[in-house]
Coordinates of C-alpha atoms in Angstrom, one line a residue:
Chain A
X12 CA -94.9 38.8 -1.6
X13 CA -95.4 35.9 0.6
X14 CA -97.8 33.1 1.5
X15 CA -98.2 33.1 5.3
X16 CA -100.8 31.8 7.5
X17 CA -102.2 34.7 9.8
X18 CA -103.8 35.0 13.3
X19 CA -106.7 36.4 13.3
X20 CA -106.1 39.1 15.8
X21 CA -110.0 40.5 15.5
X22 CA -113.1 40.0 13.5
X23 CA -115.5 43.4 13.6
X24 CA -118.9 44.4 12.3
X25 CA -118.0 48.2 11.0
X26 CA -121.3 49.0 9.6
X27 CA -125.2 47.1 8.5
X28 CA -123.3 43.5 6.7
X29 CA -119.5 45.4 6.9
X30 CA -117.0 43.7 8.8
X31 CA -113.0 44.2 9.7
X32 CA -110.7 42.0 10.5
X33 CA -106.8 42.3 11.4
X34 CA -104.9 39.8 10.9
X35 CA -101.6 39.5 12.1
X36 CA -99.3 39.1 9.0
X37 CA -96.0 41.0 9.9
X38 CA -94.4 39.7 6.5
X39 CA -96.7 41.2 4.6
X40 CA -97.8 44.5 6.5
X41 CA -94.0 45.3 6.2
X42 CA -94.1 44.9 2.7
X43 CA -97.9 46.7 1.8
X44 CA -98.5 50.1 -0.3
X45 CA -101.9 51.3 -0.3
X46 CA -103.4 49.9 -3.3
X47 CA -102.3 46.4 -3.5
X48 CA -104.7 43.9 -2.9
X49 CA -104.2 40.2 -1.1
X50 CA -105.3 37.1 -2.0
X51 CA -107.5 35.4 1.9
X52 CA -108.1 31.1 1.7
X53 CA -111.8 31.6 3.3
X54 CA -112.7 27.9 2.6
X55 CA -111.6 25.1 4.9
X56 CA -112.5 22.5 2.4
X57 CA -112.8 22.3 -1.6
X58 CA -116.1 25.1 -1.7
X59 CA -115.8 27.3 -2.1
X60 CA -112.4 26.3 -3.7
X61 CA -110.8 29.5 -4.9
X62 CA -108.8 32.8 -3.3
X63 CA -110.4 35.8 -2.2
X64 CA -109.1 38.6 -3.6
X65 CA -109.1 41.7 -1.1
X66 CA -108.0 45.6 -0.9
X67 CA -105.6 46.1 1.6
X68 CA -107.4 48.5 4.1
X69 CA -104.7 49.8 6.7
X70 CA -101.5 48.7 8.4
X71 CA -101.5 48.9 12.2
X72 CA -98.6 48.5 15.0
X73 CA -96.5 47.2 12.3
X74 CA -97.6 43.3 11.9
X75 CA -101.5 43.6 11.0
X76 CA -102.8 43.9 7.9
X77 CA -106.8 45.5 8.2
X78 CA -108.9 43.8 5.7
X79 CA -112.7 45.7 5.0
X80 CA -115.2 43.5 3.4
X81 CA -119.3 43.2 3.3
X82 CA -121.0 40.2 2.9
X83 CA -121.9 39.6 -0.7
X84 CA -121.8 36.2 -1.0
X85 CA -120.3 32.7 -0.2
X86 CA -116.7 33.6 1.0
X87 CA -117.4 36.6 3.0
X88 CA -120.5 34.8 4.2
X89 CA -117.9 32.2 5.9
X90 CA -115.9 35.3 6.2
X91 CA -118.1 37.0 8.8
X92 CA -117.6 33.5 10.6
X93 CA -114.2 33.5 11.5
X94 CA -113.2 34.0 15.2
X95 CA -110.3 35.2 17.4
X96 CA -107.4 33.4 17.8
X97 CA -108.8 31.2 14.3
X98 CA -105.9 31.7 11.3
X99 CA -106.7 32.0 8.3
X100 CA -103.3 32.3 5.0
X101 CA -102.7 35.0 3.6
X102 CA -101.3 35.6 -0.4
X103 CA -99.6 38.9 -0.6
X104 CA -99.1 41.5 -0.9
X105 CA -99.6 41.6 -4.4
X106 CA -100.5 44.0 -7.7
X107 CA -99.0 47.9 -8.2
X108 CA -100.2 49.7 -5.8
X109 CA -101.6 54.2 -6.4
X110 CA -98.6 56.3 -7.2
X111 CA -98.1 58.7 -5.1
X112 CA -99.5 62.2 -5.9
X113 CA -96.5 65.0 -6.1
X114 CA -95.7 67.8 -4.3
X115 CA -98.5 70.7 -5.0
X116 CA -100.9 68.3 -6.4
X117 CA -104.6 68.2 -4.2
X118 CA -105.1 64.3 -4.2
X119 CA -109.4 64.4 -4.0
X120 CA -110.3 61.1 -2.8
X121 CA -113.0 59.0 -4.1
X122 CA -115.0 56.3 -2.6
X123 CA -117.8 53.7 -3.3
X124 CA -119.3 51.3 -0.6
X125 CA -116.4 48.8 -0.1
X126 CA -114.3 51.2 -2.5
X127 CA -113.7 53.4 0.8
X128 CA -111.0 50.4 1.6
X129 CA -107.9 50.8 -0.5
X130 CA -108.6 54.9 -0.1
X131 CA -108.4 54.8 3.6
X132 CA -105.1 52.8 3.5
X133 CA -103.6 55.8 1.5
X134 CA -105.5 58.9 3.3
X135 CA -103.3 57.3 6.3
X136 CA -100.0 58.0 4.5
X137 CA -100.9 61.6 3.4
X138 CA -100.7 64.8 5.3
X139 CA -103.8 65.5 7.4
X140 CA -106.1 67.6 5.9
X141 CA -104.3 67.9 2.5
X142 CA -106.2 65.9 0.6
X143 CA -110.2 65.5 0.4
X144 CA -111.8 62.6 0.8
X145 CA -115.6 61.7 -0.8
X146 CA -117.4 58.4 0.0
X147 CA -120.4 57.1 -1.1
X148 CA -123.0 54.5 0.6
X149 CA -126.3 53.4 0.1
X150 CA -127.8 55.0 3.4
X151 CA -127.0 55.9 7.0
X152 CA -126.8 51.9 8.1
X153 CA -124.1 51.3 5.3
X154 CA -121.7 54.0 6.1
X155 CA -118.0 53.1 7.7
X156 CA -117.4 54.8 10.4
X157 CA -113.5 56.1 10.3
X158 CA -112.8 55.6 13.8
X159 CA -113.8 52.1 13.8
X160 CA -111.6 51.1 11.2
X161 CA -108.7 52.6 13.0
X162 CA -108.1 56.5 11.5
X163 CA -109.7 58.6 13.6
X164 CA -110.0 62.6 12.8
X165 CA -109.8 61.6 8.5
X166 CA -112.2 64.3 7.6
X167 CA -114.8 62.3 5.3
X168 CA -117.3 63.4 3.1
X169 CA -120.1 61.6 3.0
X170 CA -122.7 61.2 0.4
X171 CA -126.0 58.6 0.2
X172 CA -128.4 57.6 -2.3
X173 CA -131.3 58.1 0.1
X174 CA -129.8 61.0 2.4
X175 CA -130.2 59.3 5.4
X176 CA -126.4 60.5 5.9
X177 CA -124.4 63.4 4.1
X178 CA -125.4 64.6 0.5
X179 CA -128.1 63.1 -0.9
X180 CA -127.2 61.9 -3.9
X181 CA -124.0 60.3 -6.0
X182 CA -120.4 60.4 -4.6
X183 CA -119.3 61.5 -8.1
X184 CA -121.3 64.9 -7.6
X185 CA -119.6 66.2 -4.6
X186 CA -116.4 65.2 -6.8
X187 CA -117.9 67.7 -9.4
X188 CA -119.0 70.2 -6.6
X189 CA -114.9 70.4 -5.7
X190 CA -113.0 70.5 -9.4
X191 CA -115.5 73.8 -9.5
X192 CA -114.2 75.1 -7.0
X193 CA -110.2 74.8 -8.2
X194 CA -108.8 78.0 -9.6
X195 CA -106.0 76.7 -11.4
X196 CA -103.3 77.2 -8.8
X197 CA -103.2 73.5 -7.9
X198 CA -103.8 70.8 -9.4
X199 CA -106.1 68.0 -8.5
X200 CA -105.1 64.5 -8.8
X201 CA -108.7 62.2 -8.5
X202 CA -107.8 58.4 -6.6
X203 CA -110.7 56.3 -6.9
X204 CA -112.4 53.0 -6.4
X205 CA -116.0 51.8 -6.5
X206 CA -117.9 50.3 -8.5
X207 CA -117.7 49.9 -12.3
X208 CA -120.8 52.8 -12.7
X209 CA -119.4 54.7 -10.1
X210 CA -115.7 54.5 -12.1
X211 CA -116.9 54.9 -15.4
X212 CA -118.3 58.7 -13.9
X213 CA -115.6 59.4 -12.5
X214 CA -113.3 58.5 -15.7
X215 CA -116.1 60.9 -17.8
X216 CA -115.4 63.8 -15.8
X217 CA -111.5 63.0 -14.8
X218 CA -110.6 61.9 -18.6
X219 CA -113.4 65.2 -20.2
X220 CA -111.2 67.4 -17.7
X221 CA -107.4 66.4 -18.7
X222 CA -107.1 65.6 -14.9
X223 CA -104.4 63.1 -13.3
X224 CA -106.6 60.0 -12.2
X225 CA -105.8 56.6 -11.0
X226 CA -108.5 53.8 -10.0
X227 CA -108.4 50.7 -8.8
X228 CA -110.1 48.3 -10.6
X229 CA -112.1 44.9 -8.8
X230 CA -111.8 41.7 -11.3
X231 CA -112.9 37.8 -10.9
X232 CA -109.3 35.9 -10.6
X233 CA -108.4 32.4 -9.5
X234 CA -104.0 33.1 -8.6
X235 CA -103.4 36.6 -8.3
X236 CA -99.9 36.3 -9.4
X237 CA -100.4 36.7 -13.3
X238 CA -100.7 33.3 -14.1
X239 CA -104.3 32.4 -14.5
X240 CA -105.0 35.4 -17.1
X241 CA -108.0 35.2 -15.6
X242 CA -108.8 39.0 -14.8
X243 CA -107.9 40.6 -18.5
X244 CA -109.6 44.0 -18.8
X245 CA -109.0 45.7 -22.1
X246 CA -106.4 48.8 -22.9
X247 CA -107.8 52.1 -24.7
X248 CA -105.3 51.9 -27.6
X249 CA -104.8 48.8 -30.2
X250 CA -101.8 47.0 -29.1
X251 CA -100.4 43.7 -30.0
X252 CA -102.1 42.2 -26.8
X253 CA -105.1 43.8 -26.2
X254 CA -105.3 43.5 -22.0
X255 CA -104.2 44.6 -19.4
X256 CA -104.5 41.6 -16.0
X257 CA -106.3 43.4 -13.1
X258 CA -103.5 40.7 -10.6
X259 CA -100.5 42.3 -12.0
X260 CA -100.7 45.1 -14.2
X261 CA -103.0 46.4 -11.7
X262 CA -105.9 46.9 -9.6
X263 CA -104.9 50.5 -10.0
X264 CA -104.1 52.1 -13.4
X265 CA -104.0 55.1 -14.9
X266 CA -107.3 56.3 -16.2
X267 CA -106.3 57.0 -19.6
X268 CA -104.8 53.5 -20.4
X269 CA -107.8 51.6 -20.2
X270 CA -111.0 51.2 -22.9
X271 CA -113.7 52.4 -20.4
X272 CA -116.4 51.6 -23.5
X273 CA -115.8 47.8 -23.3
X274 CA -115.8 47.6 -19.2
Chain B
X164 CA -84.9 5.3 7.4
X165 CA -84.7 4.3 4.0
X166 CA -85.3 7.9 1.6
X167 CA -87.8 6.5 -0.8
X168 CA -86.6 7.2 -4.5
X169 CA -89.0 8.6 -6.1
X170 CA -87.7 9.6 -9.6
X171 CA -90.0 7.7 -12.3
X172 CA -89.9 8.0 -16.7
X173 CA -91.9 8.8 -18.8
X174 CA -90.0 6.8 -21.8
X175 CA -87.0 8.7 -22.8
X176 CA -87.7 11.6 -20.3
X177 CA -86.2 11.5 -16.9
X178 CA -88.0 13.0 -13.5
X179 CA -87.0 14.1 -10.0
X180 CA -90.3 13.0 -8.9
X181 CA -93.8 12.5 -11.2
X182 CA -95.0 16.0 -9.8
X183 CA -95.6 18.0 -12.7
X184 CA -97.3 21.7 -12.7
X185 CA -100.3 21.5 -15.7
X186 CA -100.6 24.2 -18.4
X187 CA -102.1 27.1 -17.9
X188 CA -102.2 27.8 -14.0
X189 CA -98.5 28.1 -13.5
X190 CA -97.7 30.8 -16.4
X191 CA -94.2 30.3 -17.5
X192 CA -92.9 29.5 -13.9
X193 CA -91.4 32.4 -12.8
X194 CA -94.3 33.8 -11.1
X195 CA -94.8 31.2 -8.7
X196 CA -90.5 31.2 -8.0
X197 CA -90.5 33.9 -4.9
X198 CA -93.0 31.5 -3.0
X199 CA -91.6 28.0 -4.0
X200 CA -87.8 26.1 -4.8
X201 CA -89.1 25.5 -8.4
X202 CA -86.0 23.3 -8.7
X203 CA -87.9 20.5 -6.3
X204 CA -90.3 20.0 -8.8
X205 CA -90.9 17.4 -11.1
X206 CA -91.4 19.4 -13.8
X207 CA -93.1 22.6 -14.7
X208 CA -95.4 22.1 -18.1
X209 CA -95.6 26.1 -19.5
X210 CA -98.2 28.0 -20.7
X211 CA -99.5 26.5 -23.8
X212 CA -97.1 28.3 -27.0
X213 CA -98.9 28.9 -30.5
X214 CA -96.9 30.4 -33.7
X215 CA -98.1 33.9 -33.3
X216 CA -99.4 35.5 -29.9
X217 CA -103.0 35.5 -28.8
X218 CA -104.6 37.9 -26.9
X219 CA -107.0 35.6 -25.5
X220 CA -111.3 35.7 -25.1
X221 CA -112.8 39.0 -23.2
X222 CA -113.3 38.9 -20.2
X223 CA -115.9 37.9 -17.7
X224 CA -112.8 34.8 -18.2
X225 CA -113.4 32.7 -15.3
X226 CA -115.8 31.6 -12.4
X227 CA -115.8 30.1 -9.4
X228 CA -118.4 26.6 -9.2
X229 CA -119.0 23.7 -6.9
X230 CA -115.3 22.6 -6.5
X231 CA -113.4 24.0 -9.3
X232 CA -113.7 26.5 -12.4
X233 CA -114.4 26.9 -15.1
X234 CA -111.9 29.1 -17.3
X235 CA -112.5 30.3 -21.0
X236 CA -108.9 32.3 -20.9
X237 CA -108.3 31.2 -25.0
X238 CA -104.8 30.4 -24.9
X239 CA -103.6 34.0 -24.4
X240 CA -99.7 33.9 -25.0
X241 CA -96.6 35.2 -25.8
X242 CA -96.1 33.4 -29.0
X243 CA -93.2 31.7 -30.2
X244 CA -90.7 33.8 -31.0
X245 CA -91.2 36.0 -27.8
X246 CA -91.6 32.9 -25.8
X247 CA -87.7 31.7 -27.4
X248 CA -86.9 35.4 -26.5
X249 CA -88.2 36.4 -23.2
X250 CA -89.5 33.1 -21.5
X251 CA -87.0 30.4 -22.0
X252 CA -83.9 31.8 -20.7
X253 CA -85.0 32.0 -17.1
X254 CA -86.3 27.9 -17.4
X255 CA -83.4 27.1 -18.9
X256 CA -81.3 28.5 -15.6
X257 CA -84.3 26.2 -13.6
X258 CA -83.0 22.0 -12.4
X259 CA -85.9 20.5 -13.4
X260 CA -87.5 19.6 -16.7
X261 CA -89.6 22.0 -18.6
X262 CA -92.4 21.0 -20.8
X263 CA -93.7 23.2 -23.3
X264 CA -97.1 23.2 -24.0
X265 CA -97.8 23.8 -27.8
X266 CA -101.3 24.7 -30.0
X267 CA -102.1 25.5 -33.2
X268 CA -105.2 26.0 -35.2
X269 CA -104.4 24.0 -38.5
X270 CA -101.8 20.5 -38.4
X271 CA -98.7 23.2 -40.3
X272 CA -99.1 25.5 -37.8
X273 CA -98.9 22.6 -35.1
X274 CA -95.4 21.5 -36.8
X275 CA -94.1 25.0 -37.6
X276 CA -94.2 25.2 -33.3
X277 CA -92.6 21.7 -32.7
X278 CA -90.0 22.4 -35.2
X279 CA -89.7 25.9 -33.3
X280 CA -88.5 24.2 -30.2
X281 CA -87.0 21.0 -31.6
X282 CA -83.0 21.0 -30.8
X283 CA -83.3 24.1 -28.3
X284 CA -81.6 23.8 -25.3
X285 CA -83.7 23.1 -22.2
X286 CA -86.9 21.4 -23.5
X287 CA -87.2 18.6 -22.3
X288 CA -90.6 17.7 -23.7
X289 CA -93.2 19.0 -26.4
X290 CA -96.9 18.7 -24.4
X291 CA -99.5 18.5 -27.8
X292 CA -102.3 20.3 -26.7
X293 CA -105.5 18.6 -28.6
X294 CA -107.7 19.0 -25.7
X295 CA -108.7 23.2 -25.5
X296 CA -112.4 23.6 -25.5
X297 CA -112.4 27.9 -25.4
X298 CA -111.1 28.7 -28.6
X299 CA -112.8 27.9 -32.1
X300 CA -110.8 25.0 -34.0
X301 CA -109.2 25.1 -30.3
X302 CA -107.3 21.7 -30.3
X303 CA -110.4 20.4 -29.5
X304 CA -111.5 20.3 -33.4
X305 CA -108.2 17.4 -33.5
X306 CA -108.5 15.9 -29.9
X307 CA -111.9 14.8 -30.2
X308 CA -111.3 13.2 -33.3
X309 CA -109.3 10.0 -33.5
X310 CA -107.7 10.4 -37.5
X311 CA -107.2 14.3 -36.7
X312 CA -105.3 13.4 -33.5
X313 CA -103.2 11.1 -35.4
X314 CA -102.6 13.6 -38.0
X315 CA -101.8 16.3 -35.5
X316 CA -99.2 13.7 -33.2
X317 CA -97.1 13.0 -36.4
X318 CA -96.3 15.8 -37.6
X319 CA -94.9 16.7 -34.3
X320 CA -93.2 14.4 -33.8
X321 CA -92.0 14.6 -37.5
X322 CA -90.4 17.6 -36.9
X323 CA -89.5 17.6 -33.1
X324 CA -86.2 15.5 -31.4
X325 CA -88.2 16.3 -28.2
X326 CA -89.9 13.2 -26.8
X327 CA -93.9 14.1 -27.8
X328 CA -97.2 14.3 -25.3
X329 CA -99.8 14.7 -26.7
X330 CA -103.0 16.1 -23.9
X331 CA -106.6 15.2 -24.5
X332 CA -109.8 15.8 -24.0
X333 CA -112.5 14.1 -21.9
X334 CA -115.2 16.3 -24.0
X335 CA -115.7 12.4 -25.9
X336 CA -117.6 9.0 -25.9
X337 CA -114.3 7.0 -25.6
X338 CA -111.2 8.2 -25.2
X339 CA -109.5 5.6 -25.8
X340 CA -109.6 5.7 -29.9
X341 CA -108.2 9.2 -29.5
X342 CA -105.8 7.4 -26.7
X343 CA -104.7 4.9 -29.7
X344 CA -104.7 7.2 -32.0
X345 CA -102.1 9.2 -30.7
X346 CA -100.3 6.7 -29.5
X347 CA -99.9 4.6 -32.9
X348 CA -99.6 7.8 -34.6
X349 CA -95.9 7.7 -32.1
X350 CA -96.8 9.9 -28.9
X351 CA -94.1 9.4 -26.5
X352 CA -96.9 9.1 -23.8
X353 CA -99.5 11.0 -23.3
X354 CA -100.8 13.4 -20.5
X355 CA -105.2 13.3 -20.0
X356 CA -107.4 14.9 -19.6
X357 CA -107.7 18.6 -20.1
X358 CA -110.9 20.5 -18.6
X359 CA -114.8 19.0 -19.5
X360 CA -116.7 21.7 -21.2
X361 CA -119.1 23.1 -19.2
X362 CA -121.0 26.8 -18.5
X363 CA -122.8 28.4 -15.5
X364 CA -125.7 31.3 -15.4
X365 CA -126.6 34.7 -14.1
X366 CA -130.1 34.2 -13.2
X367 CA -130.7 37.5 -12.4
X368 CA -129.1 39.1 -15.8
X369 CA -129.8 35.9 -17.2
X370 CA -127.0 36.0 -19.4
X371 CA -124.1 33.4 -18.9
X372 CA -121.3 34.3 -16.5
X373 CA -118.8 33.3 -19.0
X374 CA -118.1 36.4 -22.0
X375 CA -117.2 33.4 -24.1
X376 CA -121.0 31.0 -23.0
X377 CA -118.8 27.5 -22.3
X378 CA -115.9 27.5 -20.7
X379 CA -113.6 24.7 -19.0
X380 CA -114.0 23.0 -16.2
X381 CA -111.3 21.6 -13.5
X382 CA -110.8 21.6 -10.0
X383 CA -111.8 18.8 -7.6
X384 CA -114.8 18.3 -9.1
X385 CA -113.8 16.3 -12.5
X386 CA -110.9 14.8 -10.4
X387 CA -112.9 11.0 -10.8
X388 CA -113.6 11.0 -14.4
X389 CA -110.6 12.0 -15.6
X390 CA -109.5 9.2 -13.4
X391 CA -111.4 6.7 -15.0
X392 CA -111.0 8.0 -18.4
X393 CA -106.5 7.7 -16.7
X394 CA -107.7 3.8 -15.6
X395 CA -109.0 3.5 -19.3
X396 CA -106.4 4.8 -21.3
X397 CA -103.2 2.8 -19.0
X398 CA -105.3 -0.4 -20.4
X399 CA -105.4 1.1 -24.0
X400 CA -102.3 2.0 -24.5
X401 CA -98.6 0.6 -23.9
X402 CA -96.8 4.0 -24.1
X403 CA -97.1 6.1 -20.5
X404 CA -100.1 8.2 -19.2
X405 CA -99.7 11.6 -17.0
X406 CA -102.8 12.0 -15.0
X407 CA -104.6 15.3 -14.5
X408 CA -107.5 16.7 -13.5
X409 CA -108.3 18.0 -10.2
X410 CA -105.3 16.5 -8.1
X411 CA -105.4 18.8 -4.7
X412 CA -102.8 16.5 -2.5
X413 CA -101.1 13.8 -2.3
X414 CA -103.6 11.0 -1.6
X415 CA -105.3 12.1 -5.3
X416 CA -101.8 12.3 -6.4
X417 CA -101.4 8.5 -5.3
X418 CA -105.3 7.6 -7.0
X419 CA -103.5 8.7 -10.5
X420 CA -100.1 6.6 -9.7
X421 CA -101.9 3.1 -8.5
X422 CA -104.3 4.0 -11.8
X423 CA -101.2 3.7 -13.7
X424 CA -100.5 6.9 -14.4
X425 CA -96.8 7.5 -13.9
X426 CA -96.6 11.2 -13.3
X427 CA -99.2 13.8 -12.4
X428 CA -99.5 17.5 -13.1
X429 CA -101.4 19.7 -10.4
X430 CA -103.4 23.1 -12.7
X431 CA -106.6 24.2 -10.6
X432 CA -104.2 23.6 -6.6
X433 CA -101.7 25.9 -7.7
X434 CA -104.3 28.6 -7.6
X435 CA -105.4 27.7 -4.3
X436 CA -102.1 27.2 -3.1
X437 CA -99.0 27.9 -4.7
X438 CA -97.1 25.6 -2.1
X439 CA -100.1 22.5 -3.6
X440 CA -96.9 20.8 -5.6
X441 CA -94.3 20.6 -3.1
X442 CA -96.8 19.4 -0.5
X443 CA -97.8 16.7 -2.4
X444 CA -94.4 15.6 -3.1
X445 CA -93.8 15.7 0.2
X446 CA -97.2 13.3 1.3
X447 CA -96.1 11.3 -1.4
X448 CA -92.4 10.6 0.3
X449 CA -94.0 10.5 3.6
X450 CA -96.5 7.9 2.0
X451 CA -93.6 5.9 1.2
X452 CA -91.9 5.7 4.2
X453 CA -94.6 5.2 6.4
X454 CA -95.3 2.0 3.9
X455 CA -92.0 0.6 3.5
X456 CA -92.4 1.4 0.1
X457 CA -88.3 2.1 -1.6
X458 CA -90.0 3.5 -4.5
X459 CA -92.5 5.2 -6.2
X460 CA -91.9 3.1 -8.8
X461 CA -93.8 0.4 -7.3
X462 CA -96.7 1.8 -6.4
X463 CA -97.4 3.2 -10.0
X464 CA -100.1 0.3 -12.0
X465 CA -100.6 -1.6 -8.7
X466 CA -104.3 -1.6 -8.9
X467 CA -105.8 -4.7 -7.5
X468 CA -109.7 -5.1 -10.1

């Protein structure tokens, strides 16, 4: 883990209100694993004050980290105006990454909206054709083309809420359809990242089917280092200390260890 | 060029420079050890330790506000026993002052934690949190009442051989009354201020943004408030004062030192920039060099009115 000023190599629009930023951060890139995140100092002054956590979407040419983001608030609104050649402070890589699937597992990647970012990174280091990748968006104009994010050839099945692209409905329906096709000879392992309602549905499906599943969570956090203890989430079983911290214990969790009712 | 002397004394406690990291913003030090050389710090004030482990408040626990943040962590910590067994041995290997922040539900509990830390190697001082706004009877009940502040201070001083620093709440009408009570009860030093109580509301859902409803405001937003309180307290007591509240660079640190604080603590800035404390130390050094000041002590309490 390191903190370093990183040059912005590009910052391009890849879908409506959605951007991909490439940061020259060789030390972070050298260590980063899929599922890990970075804290970016996006404000130039005192407001906004805190860093913002972002999943790493990929590594390019060994020294570039890719971050996918959608304009949702003050911080991301500032980010979309960043120009090539400017720099910003990157702290990372932080947190645990995904535990990689074992031989004979059939990985299924399930993304909702910007939750696609860490899964693109994960897919980039897996054998092409060895996994399924489902991604849900609000509508066609929000769909992030994988060519745009440097993962051309990635075979994505899309769902949209309004049916303007791919399957009309929820991405979790694509997951359920896929699971229905399993014959028991291979074991599906699910990797999911997205909005909380989607993750709750994925958790319900995989817990019900007693399937292996890892989810990557999002939380408000101030430091990303385990110092502020702001990003607490409840553990599933009663223990002396009842909380995990998303920054250190996660952001990737086995679906079994969380208290989904409290999320 | 002369190398300015940054050492300061807080009563019996000698620091290599006046920059400490504030409790609750720097974990147990180790969290930052791969990012910065902790031995360069004046000292580390560790996360508040209570007699028993505390799980803390339900989330959401933090929310950003203009030039600051609200937190309602709820003093989540490993408890005295685990602190001594699991956290302290690593801290003992550092070459900087380690100050242990303590907290209790009752005067007796404060006393028990202080007693548990008394005589333990590698602890330079105890900071008594009588000012946490985020837990019921959360210290702040003690810190807003002069008599209770005195009782807690007296007990902690009695139970320990370490210098005792009492950390004051800004959530009072006249902080000087609390300061005087703690000083008269035997405190070796005071640190101020803790966070200011505040809240934020989600206007779409019409709910508080923090599960705890209220939280403690920190960051540059509170700095002028903390600074004025330091100014007031320095004039009201004879014991040393440590300034805390929204310090993010060496200029902010100098404001507190000029007002009369003998040391300062860096809090929220650690989250934004893990190097903030070291940059402030360097900034103070360069300031002294540029102004031909030999000792940082010569800056302390030089406010002209």
